Amino acid sequence: MNLRRVSTGVGRLLAAGSLAATGLLVVVPNALALAAGQPLAGTAVASLGTALGLVVVAASAVLYRADISTRNVARVAAWNLLGLVVLGAVLLLSRSTIDAAVPLFLVASVLAVSSFAHLVIGVHDVLRIRAGELARERERLSVVNTLLRHNLRNEAQLLLGLAGAVEDAETRERIEAVGDRLGDLNDKARELQRLLDEPSDGEARDLSALVAGVVSTVRERHPDATFETAVPDGVSVAGDERLERVVRELVENAAVHAGDAPTVTVSATVEGGRVALAVGDDGPGVPEMEQAVVGREEPVTQLSHSQGLGLWLSKWLTESVGGDLGFAERDGDGRANSVVLRLERADA
């Protein structure tokens, strides 16, 4: 058992739980006051307190599941508690100067306003911190990406140059193949960066024409492969050059890795306002681990990771045009023989 992960999970639960507890703390007195009946002004105040308390409770569940760090969840909870403690202390001290008894629900409503306000402050604070972290992370990735691509290209050229000095033909061919793969990896990384940095043109694409063009191009490169398409006419999807690049990547990958004389299928089905485009083959399929990593169900580690950039490239580019990438599992062995793109229809 990973004790650090357990500790982090407990801390996250406690932070979110404290938010939920403060929300319930202000909801209960106001709900009881509403149930007992109040004048119009009292009903309005109790209703406001109840609503704000329920928002805080709901926010605790959202933050617990949100894709932010446990430290940031705790930061929001701390802001919320700060608001309650400070205002609670002020109300407690003010009791000595007020002769009339103040209804409990009125105090709870005031605390609800403070709790909600400090929840908003906490979320804004976390978003500000996260924006700074993302900017720094993007800068680091940009530097690393540039250096890696530069070094990959240099090493590939050096390797190909040295291959000419190797006398053994088989060894020379293997070295040249490695050099070519390094060069292709560099080119793919550069193209991915360019496509992600360019703004979308927002134009709709006819899916049938797009698939036909891609299949025609890939067929010329892989004459031994059989291509079968079943894409309905008259269906347009939101996409641009990035979508065409994804479809080409998946079709070419199927033709290359599905063995000798593979059969590659490209089919589309309309699902309301979306289109599911499936690219499959009769090869070994995508392993479960790779599906989990690309689907973000498993973290990327030295032991669990994707075998190449292809699926990641396809996933990122698909998401950049408003779609998502998934897998269709083959019966029995858990491996996927189809990659499925779910795209927004532009003609719906």
Coordinates of C-alpha atoms in Angstrom, one line a residue:
M1 CA 0.0 0.0 0.0
N2 CA 1.3 3.5 -0.9
L3 CA 1.1 5.3 2.4
R4 CA 1.8 8.7 0.8
R5 CA -1.1 8.3 -1.5
V6 CA -3.4 7.2 1.3
S7 CA -2.2 10.2 3.4
T8 CA -2.9 12.5 0.5
G9 CA -6.4 11.0 0.0
V10 CA -7.2 11.4 3.7
G11 CA -6.0 15.0 3.6
R12 CA -8.2 15.8 0.6
L13 CA -11.2 14.1 2.2
L14 CA -10.7 16.2 5.4
A15 CA -10.3 19.4 3.5
A16 CA -13.5 18.8 1.4
G17 CA -15.3 17.5 4.5
S18 CA -14.6 20.7 6.4
L19 CA -16.2 22.6 3.6
A20 CA -19.2 20.4 3.6
A21 CA -19.5 20.6 7.4
T22 CA -19.5 24.5 7.3
G23 CA -22.1 24.4 4.7
L24 CA -24.3 22.1 6.7
L25 CA -23.6 24.2 9.8
V26 CA -25.4 27.2 8.3
V27 CA -28.0 25.2 6.4
V28 CA -29.6 23.5 9.4
P29 CA -30.6 26.6 11.5
N30 CA -32.0 28.3 8.4
A31 CA -33.9 25.2 7.2
L32 CA -35.4 24.8 10.7
A33 CA -36.4 28.5 10.7
L34 CA -38.1 28.0 7.3
A35 CA -39.9 25.0 8.6
A36 CA -41.2 26.8 11.6
G37 CA -42.5 29.7 9.6
Q38 CA -41.1 33.3 9.5
P39 CA -42.3 36.7 8.5
L40 CA -41.5 37.8 4.9
A41 CA -38.2 39.3 5.8
G42 CA -37.2 36.4 7.9
T43 CA -38.2 33.9 5.2
A44 CA -36.0 35.8 2.7
V45 CA -33.0 35.8 5.0
A46 CA -33.4 32.1 5.9
S47 CA -33.8 31.2 2.2
L48 CA -30.7 33.0 1.3
G49 CA -28.7 31.4 4.1
T50 CA -30.0 27.9 3.1
A51 CA -29.1 28.5 -0.6
L52 CA -25.6 29.7 0.1
G53 CA -25.0 26.8 2.6
L54 CA -26.1 24.3 0.0
V55 CA -23.8 25.9 -2.6
V56 CA -20.9 25.4 -0.2
V57 CA -21.8 21.8 0.4
A58 CA -22.0 21.2 -3.4
A59 CA -18.7 23.0 -3.9
S60 CA -17.0 20.6 -1.4
A61 CA -18.0 17.6 -3.6
V62 CA -16.9 19.4 -6.8
L63 CA -13.5 20.3 -5.3
Y64 CA -12.9 16.8 -4.0
R65 CA -13.3 15.4 -7.5
A66 CA -11.7 18.3 -9.3
D67 CA -8.3 18.0 -11.1
I68 CA -6.5 20.1 -8.7
S69 CA -3.9 19.3 -6.0
T70 CA -4.9 18.3 -2.4
R71 CA -2.9 21.3 -1.3
N72 CA -5.1 23.6 -3.3
V73 CA -8.3 22.0 -2.0
A74 CA -7.0 22.6 1.5
R75 CA -6.3 26.2 0.6
V76 CA -9.9 26.8 -0.4
A77 CA -11.0 25.1 2.8
A78 CA -8.7 27.3 4.8
W79 CA -10.1 30.5 3.2
N80 CA -13.6 29.3 4.1
L81 CA -12.7 28.5 7.7
L82 CA -11.0 31.9 8.0
G83 CA -14.2 33.6 7.0
L84 CA -16.2 31.7 9.5
V85 CA -13.8 32.2 12.4
V86 CA -13.2 35.9 11.9
L87 CA -16.8 36.8 11.4
G88 CA -17.9 34.4 14.2
A89 CA -15.5 36.1 16.5
V90 CA -16.9 39.5 15.5
L91 CA -20.4 38.4 16.1
L92 CA -19.5 36.9 19.5
L93 CA -17.8 40.1 20.7
S94 CA -20.8 42.2 19.5
R95 CA -23.2 40.3 21.7
S96 CA -22.1 42.3 24.7
T97 CA -23.4 45.5 23.0
I98 CA -26.7 44.1 21.8
D99 CA -29.5 43.8 24.4
A100 CA -32.0 42.0 22.2
A101 CA -31.6 38.3 21.4
V102 CA -30.6 37.7 17.8
P103 CA -32.3 34.7 16.2
L104 CA -29.9 31.8 15.5
F105 CA -30.9 31.5 11.9
L106 CA -30.0 35.2 11.3
V107 CA -26.5 34.5 12.7
A108 CA -26.3 31.4 10.5
S109 CA -27.3 33.5 7.4
V110 CA -24.6 36.0 8.1
L111 CA -22.1 33.2 8.5
A112 CA -23.4 31.7 5.2
V113 CA -22.7 34.9 3.3
S114 CA -19.2 35.0 4.8
S115 CA -18.6 31.3 4.1
F116 CA -19.7 31.7 0.5
A117 CA -17.7 34.9 -0.1
H118 CA -14.5 33.3 1.3
L119 CA -15.2 30.2 -0.8
V120 CA -15.2 32.4 -3.9
I121 CA -12.0 34.1 -2.7
G122 CA -10.3 30.8 -2.1
V123 CA -11.2 29.4 -5.6
H124 CA -10.0 32.6 -7.2
D125 CA -6.7 32.4 -5.2
V126 CA -6.2 28.8 -6.4
L127 CA -7.0 29.7 -10.0
R128 CA -4.4 32.5 -9.8
I129 CA -1.8 30.1 -8.4
R130 CA -2.7 27.5 -11.0
A131 CA -2.4 30.0 -13.8
G132 CA 1.1 30.9 -12.7
E133 CA 2.1 27.2 -12.4
L134 CA 0.7 26.5 -15.9
A135 CA 2.7 29.4 -17.3
R136 CA 5.9 28.2 -15.8
E137 CA 5.2 24.6 -16.8
R138 CA 4.6 25.7 -20.4
E139 CA 7.8 27.6 -20.4
R140 CA 9.8 24.6 -19.1
L141 CA 8.1 22.3 -21.6
S142 CA 8.8 24.7 -24.5
V143 CA 12.5 24.7 -23.6
V144 CA 12.7 21.0 -23.1
N145 CA 10.8 20.3 -26.3
T146 CA 13.1 22.6 -28.3
L147 CA 16.3 21.0 -26.9
L148 CA 15.0 17.5 -27.4
R149 CA 14.0 18.1 -31.0
H150 CA 17.3 19.7 -31.7
N151 CA 19.3 16.8 -30.1
L152 CA 17.1 14.2 -31.7
R153 CA 17.7 15.6 -35.2
N154 CA 21.5 15.9 -34.6
E155 CA 21.8 12.4 -33.2
A156 CA 19.7 10.9 -36.1
Q157 CA 21.9 12.6 -38.6
L158 CA 25.1 11.4 -36.9
L159 CA 23.7 7.9 -36.7
L160 CA 22.8 7.8 -40.4
G161 CA 26.3 9.2 -41.2
L162 CA 28.0 6.5 -39.2
A163 CA 25.9 3.8 -40.8
G164 CA 27.8 4.2 -44.0
A165 CA 31.0 3.1 -42.3
V166 CA 29.6 -0.2 -41.1
E167 CA 30.5 -3.1 -43.4
D168 CA 27.9 -5.6 -42.3
A169 CA 24.8 -4.9 -44.4
E170 CA 22.2 -6.2 -41.8
T171 CA 23.7 -4.0 -39.0
R172 CA 23.9 -1.0 -41.3
E173 CA 20.2 -1.4 -42.2
R174 CA 19.3 -1.6 -38.6
I175 CA 21.3 1.5 -37.7
E176 CA 19.7 3.4 -40.6
A177 CA 16.2 2.3 -39.5
V178 CA 16.9 3.6 -36.0
G179 CA 18.1 6.9 -37.4
D180 CA 15.0 7.2 -39.6
R181 CA 12.8 6.5 -36.6
L182 CA 14.6 9.2 -34.5
G183 CA 14.1 11.7 -37.4
D184 CA 10.5 10.8 -37.8
L185 CA 9.9 11.3 -34.0
N186 CA 11.5 14.7 -34.2
D187 CA 9.3 15.7 -37.2
K188 CA 6.2 14.4 -35.5
A189 CA 7.0 16.4 -32.3
R190 CA 7.6 19.6 -34.4
E191 CA 4.3 19.1 -36.3
L192 CA 2.4 18.5 -33.1
Q193 CA 3.7 21.7 -31.6
R194 CA 2.8 23.7 -34.8
L195 CA -0.7 22.3 -35.0
L196 CA -1.5 22.9 -31.3
D197 CA -0.1 26.4 -31.4
E198 CA -2.1 27.5 -34.5
P199 CA -5.7 28.8 -33.9
S200 CA -8.5 26.7 -35.4
D201 CA -10.0 28.1 -38.6
G202 CA -13.5 27.1 -37.3
E203 CA -14.5 25.6 -40.6
A204 CA -16.7 22.5 -41.0
R205 CA -15.3 19.5 -42.8
D206 CA -17.3 16.9 -44.8
L207 CA -16.3 13.7 -43.1
S208 CA -16.8 11.4 -46.0
A209 CA -14.6 13.5 -48.3
L210 CA -12.0 13.8 -45.5
V211 CA -11.8 10.1 -45.0
A212 CA -11.7 9.3 -48.7
G213 CA -8.8 11.7 -49.2
V214 CA -6.8 10.2 -46.3
V215 CA -7.4 6.6 -47.4
S216 CA -6.4 7.5 -50.9
T217 CA -3.1 8.9 -49.7
V218 CA -2.3 6.0 -47.3
R219 CA -3.3 3.4 -49.9
E220 CA -0.5 4.7 -52.2
R221 CA 2.1 4.2 -49.5
H222 CA 0.7 0.7 -48.5
P223 CA -0.5 -1.1 -51.6
D224 CA -0.6 -4.4 -49.8
A225 CA -3.3 -3.2 -47.3
T226 CA -7.0 -3.5 -47.9
F227 CA -9.1 -0.4 -46.9
E228 CA -12.8 -0.6 -46.2
T229 CA -14.8 2.6 -45.5
A230 CA -18.4 3.1 -44.3
V231 CA -18.9 6.8 -43.8
P232 CA -22.3 8.3 -44.5
D233 CA -22.5 11.2 -47.0
G234 CA -23.6 14.6 -46.0
V235 CA -22.1 14.6 -42.4
S236 CA -20.0 17.5 -41.5
V237 CA -17.8 17.8 -38.4
A238 CA -16.1 20.6 -36.6
G239 CA -12.4 20.3 -37.4
D240 CA -9.5 21.6 -39.5
E241 CA -6.1 20.4 -40.5
R242 CA -5.7 18.9 -37.1
L243 CA -8.6 16.5 -37.6
E244 CA -7.2 15.4 -41.0
R245 CA -3.8 14.8 -39.3
V246 CA -5.5 12.6 -36.7
V247 CA -7.3 10.4 -39.2
R248 CA -4.2 10.1 -41.3
E249 CA -2.1 9.1 -38.3
L250 CA -4.6 6.4 -37.2
V251 CA -5.2 5.0 -40.7
E252 CA -1.4 4.9 -41.4
N253 CA -0.7 3.4 -38.0
A254 CA -3.2 0.6 -38.7
A255 CA -1.7 -0.1 -42.1
V256 CA 1.8 -0.3 -40.6
H257 CA 1.3 -2.2 -37.4
A258 CA -1.4 -4.7 -38.3
G259 CA 0.9 -7.2 -40.0
D260 CA 1.3 -8.3 -43.6
A261 CA -1.6 -7.5 -46.0
P262 CA -3.8 -6.0 -43.2
T263 CA -7.4 -5.0 -43.5
V264 CA -8.0 -1.4 -42.3
T265 CA -11.6 -0.3 -41.6
V266 CA -12.9 3.3 -41.2
S267 CA -16.5 3.7 -40.3
A268 CA -18.7 6.4 -38.8
T269 CA -22.0 6.4 -37.0
V270 CA -24.1 9.5 -36.2
E271 CA -25.1 9.8 -32.5
G272 CA -27.3 12.8 -32.2
G273 CA -25.2 15.9 -32.2
R274 CA -22.0 13.8 -32.4
V275 CA -20.3 11.5 -34.8
A276 CA -18.3 8.4 -33.8
L277 CA -15.5 7.7 -36.2
A278 CA -13.8 4.3 -35.7
V279 CA -10.5 3.3 -37.3
G280 CA -9.8 -0.4 -36.8
D281 CA -7.7 -3.3 -38.2
D282 CA -7.2 -7.0 -38.0
G283 CA -3.9 -6.8 -36.2
P284 CA -2.9 -7.4 -32.6
G285 CA -4.8 -4.4 -31.2
V286 CA -4.0 -1.8 -28.5
P287 CA -3.0 -3.4 -25.2
E288 CA -5.1 -2.6 -22.1
M289 CA -2.2 -0.8 -20.4
E290 CA -1.7 1.6 -23.3
Q291 CA -5.5 2.2 -23.4
A292 CA -5.5 3.1 -19.7
V293 CA -2.5 5.4 -20.0
V294 CA -3.7 7.3 -23.0
G295 CA -7.2 7.4 -21.4
R296 CA -5.6 8.9 -18.3
E297 CA -6.9 6.1 -16.2
E298 CA -3.3 5.2 -15.3
P299 CA -0.4 7.6 -14.7
V300 CA 2.6 7.7 -17.1
T301 CA 5.5 5.9 -15.4
Q302 CA 8.6 3.9 -16.3
L303 CA 6.5 0.8 -16.2
S304 CA 3.2 2.0 -17.6
H305 CA 3.5 4.2 -20.7
S306 CA 2.5 4.4 -24.3
Q307 CA 4.8 2.9 -26.9
G308 CA 5.0 6.0 -29.0
L309 CA 3.7 9.5 -29.8
G310 CA 1.0 8.4 -32.3
L311 CA -1.9 7.9 -29.9
W312 CA -0.9 10.9 -27.8
L313 CA -0.7 13.1 -30.9
S314 CA -4.1 11.8 -32.0
K315 CA -5.7 12.4 -28.5
W316 CA -4.3 15.9 -28.1
L317 CA -5.3 17.0 -31.6
T318 CA -8.8 15.5 -31.3
E319 CA -9.3 17.3 -28.0
S320 CA -8.1 20.6 -29.5
V321 CA -11.0 20.5 -32.0
G322 CA -13.6 19.7 -29.3
G323 CA -13.7 15.9 -29.6
D324 CA -12.4 13.0 -27.6
L325 CA -10.6 9.7 -28.3
G326 CA -11.5 6.3 -27.0
F327 CA -11.2 2.6 -27.8
A328 CA -13.5 -0.2 -28.8
E329 CA -12.4 -3.4 -27.1
R330 CA -12.3 -6.7 -28.8
D331 CA -14.3 -9.5 -27.1
G332 CA -12.3 -11.7 -24.8
D333 CA -8.8 -10.4 -24.5
G334 CA -9.2 -6.7 -23.4
R335 CA -7.2 -5.4 -26.4
A336 CA -8.7 -2.8 -28.6
N337 CA -8.8 -3.3 -32.3
S338 CA -10.4 0.1 -33.0
V339 CA -9.7 3.7 -32.0
V340 CA -12.8 5.8 -31.8
L341 CA -13.0 9.5 -32.3
R342 CA -16.2 11.2 -31.0
L343 CA -16.6 14.5 -32.9
E344 CA -19.0 17.4 -32.8
R345 CA -21.3 17.6 -35.8
A346 CA -21.2 20.9 -37.6
D347 CA -24.5 20.3 -39.4
A348 CA -26.7 19.2 -36.4

